[in-house]
PDB file of C-alpha atoms in Angstrom:
ATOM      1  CA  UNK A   1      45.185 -19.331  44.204  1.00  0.00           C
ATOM      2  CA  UNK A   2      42.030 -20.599  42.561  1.00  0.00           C
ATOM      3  CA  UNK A   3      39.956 -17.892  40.474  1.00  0.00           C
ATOM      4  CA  UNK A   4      36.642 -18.958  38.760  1.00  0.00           C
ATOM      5  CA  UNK A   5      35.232 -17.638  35.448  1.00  0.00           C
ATOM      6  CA  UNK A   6      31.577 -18.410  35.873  1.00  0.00           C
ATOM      7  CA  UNK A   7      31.404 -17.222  32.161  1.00  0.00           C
ATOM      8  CA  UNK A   8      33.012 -19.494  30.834  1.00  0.00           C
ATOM      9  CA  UNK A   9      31.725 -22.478  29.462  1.00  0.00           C
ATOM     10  CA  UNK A  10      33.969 -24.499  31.384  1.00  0.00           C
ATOM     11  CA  UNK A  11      32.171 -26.162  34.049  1.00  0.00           C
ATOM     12  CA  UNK A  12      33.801 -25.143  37.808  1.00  0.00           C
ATOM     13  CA  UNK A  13      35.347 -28.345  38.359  1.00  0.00           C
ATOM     14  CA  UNK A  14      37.193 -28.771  35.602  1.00  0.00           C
ATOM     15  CA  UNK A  15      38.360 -24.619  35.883  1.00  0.00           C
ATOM     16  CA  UNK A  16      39.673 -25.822  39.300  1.00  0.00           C
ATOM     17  CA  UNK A  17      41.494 -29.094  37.476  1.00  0.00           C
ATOM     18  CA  UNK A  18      42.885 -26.991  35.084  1.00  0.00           C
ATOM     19  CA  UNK A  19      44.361 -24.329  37.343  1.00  0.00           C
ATOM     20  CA  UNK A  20      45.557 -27.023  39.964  1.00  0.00           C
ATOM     21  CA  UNK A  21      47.785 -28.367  37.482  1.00  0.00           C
ATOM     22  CA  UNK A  22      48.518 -24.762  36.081  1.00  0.00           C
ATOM     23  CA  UNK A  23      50.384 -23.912  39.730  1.00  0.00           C
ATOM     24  CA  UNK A  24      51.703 -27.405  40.294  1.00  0.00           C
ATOM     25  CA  UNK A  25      53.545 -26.628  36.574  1.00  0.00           C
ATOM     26  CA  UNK A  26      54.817 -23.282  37.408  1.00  0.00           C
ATOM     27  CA  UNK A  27      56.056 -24.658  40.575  1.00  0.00           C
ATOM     28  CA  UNK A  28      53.703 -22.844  42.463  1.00  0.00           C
ATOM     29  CA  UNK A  29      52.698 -25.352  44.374  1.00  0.00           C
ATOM     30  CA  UNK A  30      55.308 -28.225  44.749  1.00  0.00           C
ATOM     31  CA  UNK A  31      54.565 -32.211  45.364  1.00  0.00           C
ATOM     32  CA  UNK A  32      54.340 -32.817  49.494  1.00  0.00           C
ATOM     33  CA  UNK A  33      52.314 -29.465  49.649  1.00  0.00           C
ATOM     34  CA  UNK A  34      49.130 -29.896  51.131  1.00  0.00           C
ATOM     35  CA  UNK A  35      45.657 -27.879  49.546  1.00  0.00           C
ATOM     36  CA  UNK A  36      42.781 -26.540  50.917  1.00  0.00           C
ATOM     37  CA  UNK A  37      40.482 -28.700  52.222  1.00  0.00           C
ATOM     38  CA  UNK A  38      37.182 -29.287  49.669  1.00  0.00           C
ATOM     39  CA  UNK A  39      35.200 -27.474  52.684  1.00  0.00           C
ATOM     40  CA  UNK A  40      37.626 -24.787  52.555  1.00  0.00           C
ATOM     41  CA  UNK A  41      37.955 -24.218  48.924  1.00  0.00           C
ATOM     42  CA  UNK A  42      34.251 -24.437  48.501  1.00  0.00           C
ATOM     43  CA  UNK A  43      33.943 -22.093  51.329  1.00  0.00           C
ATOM     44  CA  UNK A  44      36.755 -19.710  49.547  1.00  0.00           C
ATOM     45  CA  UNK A  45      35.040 -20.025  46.147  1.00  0.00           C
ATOM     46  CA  UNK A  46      31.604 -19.549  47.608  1.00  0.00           C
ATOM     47  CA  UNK A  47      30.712 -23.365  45.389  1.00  0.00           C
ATOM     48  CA  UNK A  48      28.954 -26.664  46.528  1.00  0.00           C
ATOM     49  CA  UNK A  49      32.193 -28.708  48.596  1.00  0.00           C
ATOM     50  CA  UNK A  50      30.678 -32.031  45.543  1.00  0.00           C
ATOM     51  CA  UNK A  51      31.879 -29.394  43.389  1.00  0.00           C
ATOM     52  CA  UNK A  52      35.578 -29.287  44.967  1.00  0.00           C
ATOM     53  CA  UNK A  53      35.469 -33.077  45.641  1.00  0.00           C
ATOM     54  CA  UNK A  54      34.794 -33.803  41.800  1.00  0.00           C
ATOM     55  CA  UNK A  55      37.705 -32.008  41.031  1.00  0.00           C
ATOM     56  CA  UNK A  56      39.998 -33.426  43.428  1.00  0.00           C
ATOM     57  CA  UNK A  57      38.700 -36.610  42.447  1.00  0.00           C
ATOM     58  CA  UNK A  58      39.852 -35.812  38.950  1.00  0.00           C
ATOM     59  CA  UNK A  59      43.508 -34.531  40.157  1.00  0.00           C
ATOM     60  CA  UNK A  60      43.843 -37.982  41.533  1.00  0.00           C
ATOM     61  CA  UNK A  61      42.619 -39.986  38.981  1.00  0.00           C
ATOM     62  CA  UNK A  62      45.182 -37.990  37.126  1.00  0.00           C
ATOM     63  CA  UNK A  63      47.874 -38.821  39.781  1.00  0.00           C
ATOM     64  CA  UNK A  64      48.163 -34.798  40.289  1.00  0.00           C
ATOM     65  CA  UNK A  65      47.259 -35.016  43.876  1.00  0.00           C
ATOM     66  CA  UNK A  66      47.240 -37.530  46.554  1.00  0.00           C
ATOM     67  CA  UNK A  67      44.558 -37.715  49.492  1.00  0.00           C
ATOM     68  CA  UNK A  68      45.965 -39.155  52.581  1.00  0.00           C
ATOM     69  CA  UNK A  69      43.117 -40.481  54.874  1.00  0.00           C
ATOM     70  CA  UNK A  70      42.755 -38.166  58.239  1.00  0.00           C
ATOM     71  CA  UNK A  71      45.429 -35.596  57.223  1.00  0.00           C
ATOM     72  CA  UNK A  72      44.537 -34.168  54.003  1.00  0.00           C
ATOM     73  CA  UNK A  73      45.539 -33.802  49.958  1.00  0.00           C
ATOM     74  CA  UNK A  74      48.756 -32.974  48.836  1.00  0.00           C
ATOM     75  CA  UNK A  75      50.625 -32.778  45.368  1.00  0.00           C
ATOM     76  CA  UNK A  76      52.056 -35.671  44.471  1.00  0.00           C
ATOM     77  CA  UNK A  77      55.281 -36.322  43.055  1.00  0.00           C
ATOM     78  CA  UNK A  78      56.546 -36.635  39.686  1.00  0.00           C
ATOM     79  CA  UNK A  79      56.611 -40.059  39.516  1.00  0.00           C
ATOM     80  CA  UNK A  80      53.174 -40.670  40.704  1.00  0.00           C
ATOM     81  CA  UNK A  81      51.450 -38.779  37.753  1.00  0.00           C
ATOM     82  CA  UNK A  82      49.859 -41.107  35.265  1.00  0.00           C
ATOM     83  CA  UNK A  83      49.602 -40.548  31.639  1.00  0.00           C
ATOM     84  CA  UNK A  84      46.376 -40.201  30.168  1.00  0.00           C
ATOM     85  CA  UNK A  85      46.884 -41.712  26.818  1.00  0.00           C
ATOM     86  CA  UNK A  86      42.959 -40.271  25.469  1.00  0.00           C
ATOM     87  CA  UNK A  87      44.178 -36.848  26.633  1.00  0.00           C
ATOM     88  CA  UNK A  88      47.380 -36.915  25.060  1.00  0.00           C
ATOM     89  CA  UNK A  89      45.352 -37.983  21.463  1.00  0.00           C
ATOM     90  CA  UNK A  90      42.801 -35.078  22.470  1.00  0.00           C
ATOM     91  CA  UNK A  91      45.777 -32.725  23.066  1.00  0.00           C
ATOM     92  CA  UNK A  92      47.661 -33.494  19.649  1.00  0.00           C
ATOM     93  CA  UNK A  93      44.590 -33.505  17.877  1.00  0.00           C
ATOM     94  CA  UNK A  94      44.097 -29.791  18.866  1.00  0.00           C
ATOM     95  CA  UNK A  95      47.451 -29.052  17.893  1.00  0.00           C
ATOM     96  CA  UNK A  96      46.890 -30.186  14.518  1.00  0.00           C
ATOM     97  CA  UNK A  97      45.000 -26.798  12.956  1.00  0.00           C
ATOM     98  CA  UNK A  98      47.542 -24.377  14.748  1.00  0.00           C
ATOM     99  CA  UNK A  99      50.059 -26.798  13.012  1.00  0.00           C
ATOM    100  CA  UNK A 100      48.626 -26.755   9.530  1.00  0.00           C
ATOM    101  CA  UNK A 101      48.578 -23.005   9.408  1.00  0.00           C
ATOM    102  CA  UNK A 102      51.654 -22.456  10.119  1.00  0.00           C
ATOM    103  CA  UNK A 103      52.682 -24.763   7.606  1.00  0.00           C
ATOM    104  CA  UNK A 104      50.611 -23.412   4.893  1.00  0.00           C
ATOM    105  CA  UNK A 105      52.610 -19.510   6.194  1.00  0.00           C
ATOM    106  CA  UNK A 106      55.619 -21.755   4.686  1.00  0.00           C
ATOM    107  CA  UNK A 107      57.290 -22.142   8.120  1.00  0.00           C
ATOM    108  CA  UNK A 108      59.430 -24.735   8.402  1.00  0.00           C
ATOM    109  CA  UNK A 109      59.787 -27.851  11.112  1.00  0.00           C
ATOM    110  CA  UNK A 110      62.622 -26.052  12.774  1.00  0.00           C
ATOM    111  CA  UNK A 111      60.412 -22.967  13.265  1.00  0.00           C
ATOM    112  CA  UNK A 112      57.192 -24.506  13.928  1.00  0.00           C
ATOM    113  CA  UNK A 113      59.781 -26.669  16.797  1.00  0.00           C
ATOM    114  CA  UNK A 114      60.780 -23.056  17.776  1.00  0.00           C
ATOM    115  CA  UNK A 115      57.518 -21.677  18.420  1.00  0.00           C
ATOM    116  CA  UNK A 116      56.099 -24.577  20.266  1.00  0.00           C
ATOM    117  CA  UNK A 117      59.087 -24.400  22.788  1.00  0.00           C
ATOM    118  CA  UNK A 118      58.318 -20.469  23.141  1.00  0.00           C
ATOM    119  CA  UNK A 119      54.770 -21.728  23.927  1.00  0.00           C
ATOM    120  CA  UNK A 120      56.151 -24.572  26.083  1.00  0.00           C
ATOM    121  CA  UNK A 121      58.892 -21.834  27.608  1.00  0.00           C
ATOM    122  CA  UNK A 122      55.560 -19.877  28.861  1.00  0.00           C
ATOM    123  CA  UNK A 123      54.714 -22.611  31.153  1.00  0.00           C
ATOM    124  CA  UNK A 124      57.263 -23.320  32.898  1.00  0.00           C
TER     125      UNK A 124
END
């Protein structure tokens, strides 16, 4: 499920945050689910299990996972995911040069709208 780049610049934890939420969006993996253990997955991805925790701690923080004491994590539901309001900032201020050159290419708001639900489409 989980495939590192250890190219990347990316640290490990945050490749494992990122790909989490990349299968819980496809519907991959769907809230109740349970993951692998952060032995397991650190055994699986041949990484340090503090590794796998600081991830996990991450997915929760972000209300993407849940950790139930004695039984393990799971994805959570919908409604127990939590905006973060400085990522949503960070995310629309990447957006902003991709935006800009398209408008500068003379496309309008109706196409840029079209080409960000293609991009959105991808997703999901």
């Amino acid at each position: 499920m989980i495939r590192l780049d250890l190219k990347r610049d990316t640290p490990i934890y945050e490749q494992i945050v990122e790909q989490v939420k990349f299968h819980v969006v496809k519907g991959n993996i769907k809230p109740g689910m349970a993951i692998p253990s952060v032995r397991k997955l650190a055994l699986e991805l041949n990484i340090t299990p503090g590794t796998v925790a600081k991830a996990y701690q991450e997915l929760e923080r972000q209300g993407i996972v849940e950790t139930i004491r004695g039984k393990g994590v799971y994805i959570a539901g919908e409604s127990d995911r939590k905006p973060d309001l400085a990522k949503v900032e960070a995310a629309k201020k990447s957006l902003e040069p991709g935006l800009l050159e398209l408008k500068v290419m003379g496309f309008s708001e109706d196409e840029v709208t079209e080409v960000i639900r293609e991009l959105y489409g991808k997703l999901c």
